[in-house]
Tab-separated table of C-alpha atoms and ligand atoms in Angstrom:
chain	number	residue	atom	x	y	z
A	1	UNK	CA	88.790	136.692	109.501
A	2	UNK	CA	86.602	135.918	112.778
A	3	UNK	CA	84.975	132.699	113.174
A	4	UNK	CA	81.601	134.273	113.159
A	5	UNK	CA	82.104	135.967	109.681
A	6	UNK	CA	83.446	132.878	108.222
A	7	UNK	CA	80.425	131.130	109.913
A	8	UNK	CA	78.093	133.771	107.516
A	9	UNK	CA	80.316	133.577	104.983
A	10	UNK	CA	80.870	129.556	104.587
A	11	UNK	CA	77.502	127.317	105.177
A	12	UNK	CA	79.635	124.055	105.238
A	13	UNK	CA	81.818	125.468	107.892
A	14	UNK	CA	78.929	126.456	110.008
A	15	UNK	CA	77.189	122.762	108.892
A	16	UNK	CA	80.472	120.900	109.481
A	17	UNK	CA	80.262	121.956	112.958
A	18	UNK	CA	76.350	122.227	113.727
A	19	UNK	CA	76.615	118.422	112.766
A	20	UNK	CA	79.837	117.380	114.591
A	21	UNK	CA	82.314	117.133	111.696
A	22	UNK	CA	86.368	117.602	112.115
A	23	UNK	CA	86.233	119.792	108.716
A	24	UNK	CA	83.588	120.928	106.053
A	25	UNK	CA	85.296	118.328	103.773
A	26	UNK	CA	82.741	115.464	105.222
A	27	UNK	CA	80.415	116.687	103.165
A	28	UNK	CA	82.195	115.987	100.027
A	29	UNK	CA	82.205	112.454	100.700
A	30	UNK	CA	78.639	112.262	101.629
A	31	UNK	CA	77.617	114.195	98.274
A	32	UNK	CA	80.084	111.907	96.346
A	33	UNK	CA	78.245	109.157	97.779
A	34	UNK	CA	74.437	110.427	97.472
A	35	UNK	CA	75.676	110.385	93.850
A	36	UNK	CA	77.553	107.095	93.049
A	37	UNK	CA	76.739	105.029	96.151
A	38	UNK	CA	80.461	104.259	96.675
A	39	UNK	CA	79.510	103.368	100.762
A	40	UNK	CA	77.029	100.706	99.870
A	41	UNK	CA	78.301	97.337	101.111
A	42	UNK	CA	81.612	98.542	102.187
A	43	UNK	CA	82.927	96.520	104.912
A	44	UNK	CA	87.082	97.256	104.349
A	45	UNK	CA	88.503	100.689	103.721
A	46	UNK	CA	91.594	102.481	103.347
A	47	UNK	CA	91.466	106.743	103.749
A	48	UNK	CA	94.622	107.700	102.555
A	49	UNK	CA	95.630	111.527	103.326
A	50	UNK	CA	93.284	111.275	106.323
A	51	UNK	CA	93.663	114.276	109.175
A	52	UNK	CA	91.898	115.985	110.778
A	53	UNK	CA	89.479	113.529	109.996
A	54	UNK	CA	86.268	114.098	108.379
A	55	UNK	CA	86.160	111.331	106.182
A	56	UNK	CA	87.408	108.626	108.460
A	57	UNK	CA	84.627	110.347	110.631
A	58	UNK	CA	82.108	109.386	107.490
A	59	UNK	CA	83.146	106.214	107.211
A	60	UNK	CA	82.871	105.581	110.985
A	61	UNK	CA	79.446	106.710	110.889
A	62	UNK	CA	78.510	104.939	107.480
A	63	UNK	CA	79.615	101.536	108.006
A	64	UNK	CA	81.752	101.249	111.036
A	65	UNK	CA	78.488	102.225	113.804
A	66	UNK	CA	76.065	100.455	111.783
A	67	UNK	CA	77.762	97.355	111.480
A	68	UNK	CA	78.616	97.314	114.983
A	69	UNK	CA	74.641	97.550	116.118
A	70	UNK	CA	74.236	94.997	113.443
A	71	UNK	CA	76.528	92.282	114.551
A	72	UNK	CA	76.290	93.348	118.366
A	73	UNK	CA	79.815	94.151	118.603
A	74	UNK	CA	81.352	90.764	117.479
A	75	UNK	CA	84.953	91.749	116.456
A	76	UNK	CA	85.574	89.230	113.673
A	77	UNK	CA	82.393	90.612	111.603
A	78	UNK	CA	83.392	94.486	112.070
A	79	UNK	CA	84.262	96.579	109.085
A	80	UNK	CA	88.137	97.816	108.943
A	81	UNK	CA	89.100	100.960	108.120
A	82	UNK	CA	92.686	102.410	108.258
A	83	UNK	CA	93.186	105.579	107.868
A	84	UNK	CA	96.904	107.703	107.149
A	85	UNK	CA	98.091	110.972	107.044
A	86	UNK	CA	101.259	112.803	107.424
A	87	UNK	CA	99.696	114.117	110.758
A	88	UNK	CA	98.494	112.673	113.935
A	89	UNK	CA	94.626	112.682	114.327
A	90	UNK	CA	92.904	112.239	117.445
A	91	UNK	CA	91.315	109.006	117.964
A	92	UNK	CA	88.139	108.141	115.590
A	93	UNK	CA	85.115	104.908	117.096
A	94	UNK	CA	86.571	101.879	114.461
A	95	UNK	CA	89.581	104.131	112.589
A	96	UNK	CA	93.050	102.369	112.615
A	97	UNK	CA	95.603	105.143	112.740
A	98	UNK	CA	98.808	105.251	110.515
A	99	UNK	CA	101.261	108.048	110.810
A	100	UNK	CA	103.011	108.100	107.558
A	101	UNK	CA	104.178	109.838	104.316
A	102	UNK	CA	101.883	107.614	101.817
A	103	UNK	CA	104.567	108.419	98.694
A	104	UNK	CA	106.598	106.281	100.940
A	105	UNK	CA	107.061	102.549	100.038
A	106	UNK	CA	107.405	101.889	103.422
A	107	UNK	CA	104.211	103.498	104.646
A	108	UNK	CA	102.482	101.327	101.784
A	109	UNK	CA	103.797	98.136	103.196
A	110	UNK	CA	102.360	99.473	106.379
A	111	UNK	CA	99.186	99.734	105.255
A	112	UNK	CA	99.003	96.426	103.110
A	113	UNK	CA	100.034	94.589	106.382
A	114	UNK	CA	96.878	95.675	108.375
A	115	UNK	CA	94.977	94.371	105.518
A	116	UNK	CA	96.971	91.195	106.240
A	117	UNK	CA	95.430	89.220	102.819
A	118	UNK	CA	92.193	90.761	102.578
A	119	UNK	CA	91.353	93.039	100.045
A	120	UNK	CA	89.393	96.582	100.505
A	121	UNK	CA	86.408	97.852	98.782
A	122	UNK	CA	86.789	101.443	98.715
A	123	UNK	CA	90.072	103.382	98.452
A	124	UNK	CA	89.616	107.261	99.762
A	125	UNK	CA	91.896	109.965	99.312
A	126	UNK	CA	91.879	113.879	99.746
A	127	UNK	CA	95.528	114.278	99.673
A	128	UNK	CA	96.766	118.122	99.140
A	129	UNK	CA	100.013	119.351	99.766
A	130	UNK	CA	100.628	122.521	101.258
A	131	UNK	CA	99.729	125.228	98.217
A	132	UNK	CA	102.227	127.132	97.036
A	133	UNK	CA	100.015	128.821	94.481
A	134	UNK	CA	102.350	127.740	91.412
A	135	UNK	CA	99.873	126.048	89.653
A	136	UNK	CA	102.262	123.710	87.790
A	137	UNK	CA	104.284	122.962	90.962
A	138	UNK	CA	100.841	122.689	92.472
A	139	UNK	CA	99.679	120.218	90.154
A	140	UNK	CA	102.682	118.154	89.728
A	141	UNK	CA	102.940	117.326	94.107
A	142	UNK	CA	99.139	116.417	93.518
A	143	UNK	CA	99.870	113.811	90.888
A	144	UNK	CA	102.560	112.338	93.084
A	145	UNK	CA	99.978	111.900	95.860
A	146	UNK	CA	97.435	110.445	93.273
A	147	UNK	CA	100.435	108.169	91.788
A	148	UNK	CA	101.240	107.068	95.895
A	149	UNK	CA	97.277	106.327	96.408
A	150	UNK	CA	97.181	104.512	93.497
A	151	UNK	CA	100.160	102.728	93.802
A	152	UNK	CA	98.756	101.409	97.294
A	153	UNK	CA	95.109	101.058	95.623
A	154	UNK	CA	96.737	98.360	93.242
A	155	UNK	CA	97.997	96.673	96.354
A	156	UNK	CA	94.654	96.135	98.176
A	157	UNK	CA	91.468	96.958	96.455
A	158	UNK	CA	89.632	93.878	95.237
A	159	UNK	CA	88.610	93.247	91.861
A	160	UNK	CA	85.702	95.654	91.070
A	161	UNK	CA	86.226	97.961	93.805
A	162	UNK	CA	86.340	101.587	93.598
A	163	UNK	CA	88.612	104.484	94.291
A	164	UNK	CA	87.896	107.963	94.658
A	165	UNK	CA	90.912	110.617	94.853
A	166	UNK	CA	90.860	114.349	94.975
A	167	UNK	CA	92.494	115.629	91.832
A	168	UNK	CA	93.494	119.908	90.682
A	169	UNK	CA	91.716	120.154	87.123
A	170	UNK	CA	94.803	121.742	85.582
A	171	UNK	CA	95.395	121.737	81.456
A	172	UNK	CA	97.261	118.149	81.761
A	173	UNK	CA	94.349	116.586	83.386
A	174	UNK	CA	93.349	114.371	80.834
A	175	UNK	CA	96.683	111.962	80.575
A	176	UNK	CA	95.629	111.078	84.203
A	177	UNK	CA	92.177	109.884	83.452
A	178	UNK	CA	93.481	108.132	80.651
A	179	UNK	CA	95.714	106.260	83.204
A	180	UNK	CA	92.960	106.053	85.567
A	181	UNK	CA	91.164	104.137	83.093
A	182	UNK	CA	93.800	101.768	82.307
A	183	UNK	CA	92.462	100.365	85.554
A	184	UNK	CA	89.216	101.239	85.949
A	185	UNK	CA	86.793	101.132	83.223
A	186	UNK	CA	84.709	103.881	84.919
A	187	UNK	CA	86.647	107.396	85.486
A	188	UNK	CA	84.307	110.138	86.438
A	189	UNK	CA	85.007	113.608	87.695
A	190	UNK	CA	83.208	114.617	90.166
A	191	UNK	CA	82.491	118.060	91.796
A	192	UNK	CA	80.352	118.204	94.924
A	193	UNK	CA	78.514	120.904	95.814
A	194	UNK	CA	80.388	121.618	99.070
A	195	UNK	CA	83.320	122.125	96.810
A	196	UNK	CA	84.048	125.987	95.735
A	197	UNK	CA	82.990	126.481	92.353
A	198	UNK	CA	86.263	128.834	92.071
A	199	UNK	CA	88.842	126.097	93.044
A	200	UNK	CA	90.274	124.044	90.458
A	201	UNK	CA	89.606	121.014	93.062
A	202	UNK	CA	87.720	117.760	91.842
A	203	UNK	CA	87.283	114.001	92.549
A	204	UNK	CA	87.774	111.320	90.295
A	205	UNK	CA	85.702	108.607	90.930
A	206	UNK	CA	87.186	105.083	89.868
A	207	UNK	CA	84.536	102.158	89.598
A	208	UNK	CA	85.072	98.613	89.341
A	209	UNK	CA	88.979	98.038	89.656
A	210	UNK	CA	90.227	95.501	86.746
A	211	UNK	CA	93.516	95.296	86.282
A	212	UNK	CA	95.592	94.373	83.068
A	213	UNK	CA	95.997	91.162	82.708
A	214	UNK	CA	99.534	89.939	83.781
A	215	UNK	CA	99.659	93.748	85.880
A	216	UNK	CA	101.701	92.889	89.033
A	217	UNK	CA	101.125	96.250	91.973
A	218	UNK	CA	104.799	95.644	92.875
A	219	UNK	CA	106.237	97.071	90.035
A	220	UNK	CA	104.034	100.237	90.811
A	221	UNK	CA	105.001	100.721	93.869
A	222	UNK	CA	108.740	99.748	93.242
A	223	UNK	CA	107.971	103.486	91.884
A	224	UNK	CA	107.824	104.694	95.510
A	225	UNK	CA	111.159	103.260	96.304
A	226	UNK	CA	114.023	105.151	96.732
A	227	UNK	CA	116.440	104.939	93.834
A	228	UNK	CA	119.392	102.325	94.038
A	229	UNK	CA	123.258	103.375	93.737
A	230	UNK	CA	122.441	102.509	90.155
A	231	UNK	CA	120.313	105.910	89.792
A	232	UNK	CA	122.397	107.492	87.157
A	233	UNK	CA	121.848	104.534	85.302
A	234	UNK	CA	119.251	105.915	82.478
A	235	UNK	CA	118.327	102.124	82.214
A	236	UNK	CA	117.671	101.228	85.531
A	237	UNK	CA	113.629	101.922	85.947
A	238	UNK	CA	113.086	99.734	82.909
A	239	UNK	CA	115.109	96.664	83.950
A	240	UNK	CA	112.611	95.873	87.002
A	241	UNK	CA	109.757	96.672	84.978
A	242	UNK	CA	107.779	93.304	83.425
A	243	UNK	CA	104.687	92.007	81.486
A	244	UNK	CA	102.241	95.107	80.399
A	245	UNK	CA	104.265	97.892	82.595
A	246	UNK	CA	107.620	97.178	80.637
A	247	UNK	CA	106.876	99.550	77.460
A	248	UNK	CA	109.203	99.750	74.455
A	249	UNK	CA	109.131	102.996	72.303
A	250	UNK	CA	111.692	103.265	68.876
A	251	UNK	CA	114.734	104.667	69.649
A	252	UNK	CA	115.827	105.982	66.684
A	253	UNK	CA	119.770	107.463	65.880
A	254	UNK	CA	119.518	110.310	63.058
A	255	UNK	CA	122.103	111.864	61.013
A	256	UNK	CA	124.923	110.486	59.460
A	257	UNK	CA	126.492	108.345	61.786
A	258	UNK	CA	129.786	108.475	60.906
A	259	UNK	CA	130.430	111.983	60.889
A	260	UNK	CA	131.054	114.419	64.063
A	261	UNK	CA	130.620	112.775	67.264
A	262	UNK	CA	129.462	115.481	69.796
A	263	UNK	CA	131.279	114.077	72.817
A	264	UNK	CA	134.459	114.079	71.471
A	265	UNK	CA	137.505	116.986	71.434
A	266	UNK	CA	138.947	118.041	68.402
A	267	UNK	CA	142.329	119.953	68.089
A	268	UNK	CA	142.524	123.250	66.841
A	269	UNK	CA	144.518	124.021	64.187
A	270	UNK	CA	146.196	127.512	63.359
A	271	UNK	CA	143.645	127.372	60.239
A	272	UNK	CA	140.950	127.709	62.530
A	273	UNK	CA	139.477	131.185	63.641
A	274	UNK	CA	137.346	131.900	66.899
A	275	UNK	CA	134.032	133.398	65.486
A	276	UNK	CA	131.754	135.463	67.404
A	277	UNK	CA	128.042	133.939	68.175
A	278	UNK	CA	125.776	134.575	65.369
A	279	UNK	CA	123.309	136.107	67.396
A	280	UNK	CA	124.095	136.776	71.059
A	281	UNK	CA	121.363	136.673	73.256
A	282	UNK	CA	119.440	140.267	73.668
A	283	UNK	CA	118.309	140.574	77.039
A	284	UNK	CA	119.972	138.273	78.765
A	285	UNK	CA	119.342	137.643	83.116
A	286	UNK	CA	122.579	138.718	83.765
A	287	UNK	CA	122.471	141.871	81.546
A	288	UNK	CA	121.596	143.659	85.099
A	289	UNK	CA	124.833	142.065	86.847
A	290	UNK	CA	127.549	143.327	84.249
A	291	UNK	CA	125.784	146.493	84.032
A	292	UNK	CA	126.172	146.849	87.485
A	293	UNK	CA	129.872	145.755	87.598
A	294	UNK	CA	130.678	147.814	84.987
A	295	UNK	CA	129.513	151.006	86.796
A	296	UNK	CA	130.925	150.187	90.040
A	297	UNK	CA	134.209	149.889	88.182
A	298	UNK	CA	133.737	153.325	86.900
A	299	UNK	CA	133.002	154.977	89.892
B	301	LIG	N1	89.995	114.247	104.221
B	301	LIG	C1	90.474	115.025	105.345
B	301	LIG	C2	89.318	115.304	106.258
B	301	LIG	O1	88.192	115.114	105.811
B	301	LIG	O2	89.543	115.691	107.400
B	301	LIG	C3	91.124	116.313	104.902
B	301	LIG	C4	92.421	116.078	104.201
B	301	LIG	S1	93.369	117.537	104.033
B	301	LIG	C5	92.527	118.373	102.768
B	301	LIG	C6	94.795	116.986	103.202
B	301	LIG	C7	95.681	116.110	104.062
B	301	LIG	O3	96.653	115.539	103.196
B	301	LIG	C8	96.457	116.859	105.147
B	301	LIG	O4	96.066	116.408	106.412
B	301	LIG	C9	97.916	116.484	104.871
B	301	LIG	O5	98.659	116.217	106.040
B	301	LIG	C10	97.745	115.220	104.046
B	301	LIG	N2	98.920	114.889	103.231
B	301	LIG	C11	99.542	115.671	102.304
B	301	LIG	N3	100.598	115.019	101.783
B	301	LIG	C12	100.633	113.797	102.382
B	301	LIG	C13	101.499	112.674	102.261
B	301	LIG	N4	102.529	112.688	101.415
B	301	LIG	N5	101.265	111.584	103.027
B	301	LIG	C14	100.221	111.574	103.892
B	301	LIG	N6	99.365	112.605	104.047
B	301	LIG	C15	99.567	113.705	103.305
C-alpha cells in the first residue's frame, strides 16, 4: 500500500505526521492522558519500549519544554526522562537514551542507575514484540514485557505513582489485572480512540503505586536474571524468594505410599506376559510416515 492511500485510509497516520509525530502511537498517550491526567505534575519518567519515539516525543513536549521555559533552563530543576528500547532512536530535546533488552536484569540496573536515588512518577510502556500472529505465543512474549516493565516499575516509581503498559486482551487477561492490583489499587483498561477497534491491543492504567508491605523489587527482578548452574534444581526460585513473594501451597502425596514406586525397575519374571496397549492411538502423527515406509518397501 502507497503512502497516500494509507494517508486516506488511516487519519492518525496522516495526523501523526501533519503534527510532527515519529508514529501515530503519540496519540494514544495524549488520549490516555486527556482521560486520567497521568502527565500532571510529572517531573521524572521512565518510557520503557521506547523507538521510534512518539511517546518520549510526548513527554518531551508535555513536561520536558515546559519546564525548561519555566525554570529558564536551570539544569538541576529539569524533568528526567529516560527512555529504552531494543532499537536506537534518533536523538529526542530532554530524552536520555538506553539501548537495551528491558527483560534484561542488566538493562534494569541501567536504568535504576540514571535515576541514581530518585524515584519516578510515571512509568510508560508500549512494548510489542514482533507478531507472529499465534495469539497464545503472542500473548505470552507480551506478558514477559509487562512482567520486565513491572519488574523495573517496582524499582523506581515512588509511592503513589502510576504506570501505564500496553497489554493484548486475550482470554487470560484477568490473572494480570489481578496482579496489577496487588500493587496498585487502581487497574483500569484503557482503549484510546487512536487504537483500532479490531486489535486486541489495550492499556492498563496503574494509579497510585503501594506496595505490600515487607515487598522488596529485588526479588522481582531476581526474575529477570539468568538462571544459576542450580537451574534444574525445582527448588531453586523459591529459596531467594522472602516476606509476601515467598508463597507456600500444600503439597500433598496421594495413594498408598508404600506400594509401587514409579521410578523404580522391576524384573520380569517368566510368569509375566507382554500385553498389547488397550487402546492404541487411532490417528496417530506418524500414521503418514509408516504408511509411507511401508509402500516404498513394496515398491
Ligand atoms: N511507543 C513507541 C512510540 O510511540 O514510538 C512505539 C513502540 S513500538 C509499538 C514497540 C517497541 O517495543 C519497538 O520499538 C520494539 O523494539 C520494542 N521492544 C520490543 N521488545 C523489547 C524488549 N525486550 N526490550 C526493549 N524494547 C523492546
Amino acid at each position: 500500500m502507497g503512502k497516500s492511500s494509507k494517508d486516506k485510509r488511516d487519519i492518525y497516520y496522516r495526523k501523526a505526521k501533519e503534527e510532527g509525530w515519529r508514529a501515530r502511537s503519540a496519540f494514544k498517550l495524549l488520549q490516555i492522558d486527556e482521560e486520567f491526567g497521568i502527565l500532571e505534575g510529572v517531573k521524572h519518567v521512565v518510557d520503557l519500549c521506547a523507538a521510534p519515539g512518539s511517546w518520549s516525543q510526548v513527554l518531551s513536549r508535555k513536561v520536558y519544554l515546559p519546564a525548561k521555559v519555566e525554570t529558564s533552563g536551570r539544569d538541576g530543576d529539569l524533568p528526567l526522562i529516560v527512555a529504552i528500547d531494543l532499537q536506537p532512536m534518533a536523538p529526542i530535546e530532554g530524552v536520555i537514551q538506553v539501548q537495551g533488552d528491558i527483560t534484561s536484569a542488566r538493562t534494569a540496573e541501567l536504568v535504576i542507575q540514571h535515576f541514581d536515588g530518585c524515584k519516578a512518577d510515571l512509568v510508560v510502556c508500549d512494548g510489542a514484540p514482533d507478531v507472529t500472529g499465534l495469539h497464545d505465543m503472542d500473548e505470552f512474549v507480551q506478558s514477559q514485557l509487562i512482567l520486565a516493565a513491572l519488574t523495573i516499575t517496582t524499582n523506581v516509581l515512588r509511592e503513589g505513582g502510576n504506570f501505564v503498559a500496553k497489554i493484548f486482551r486475550g482470554k487470560d487477561i484477568s490473572l494480570l489485572y489481578s496482579q496489577l492490583k496487588i500493587f496498585f489499587p487502581t487497574v483500569t483498561c484503557a482503549k484510546p480512540k487512536s487504537s483500532r477497534n479490531s486489535s486486541i491491543e489495550a492499556f492498563v492504567v496503574c494509579e497510585g503505586y503501594c506496595p505490600p508491605k515487607d515487598f522488596s523489587p529485588k526479588d522481582l527482578q531476581k526474575l529477570l536474571e539468568k538462571p544459576s548452574s542450580q537451574a534444574d534444581d525445582l527448588d531453586c526460585c523459591s529459596s531467594w524468594l522472602e516476606g509476601p513473594n515467598k508463597l507456600y501451597i500444600p503439597f500433598l502425596a496421594c495413594g498408598d505410599l508404600s506400594g509401587w514406586d514409579a521410578d523404580q525397575s522391576y524384573p520380569l519374571d517368566a510368569s509375566i506376559q507382554t500385553l498389547a496397549p488397550v487402546q492404541p492411538p487411532i490417528a496417530p502423527p506418524y500414521r503418514t510416515a509408516l504408511d509411507l515406509v511401508k509402500h516404498s518397501t513394496k515398491t
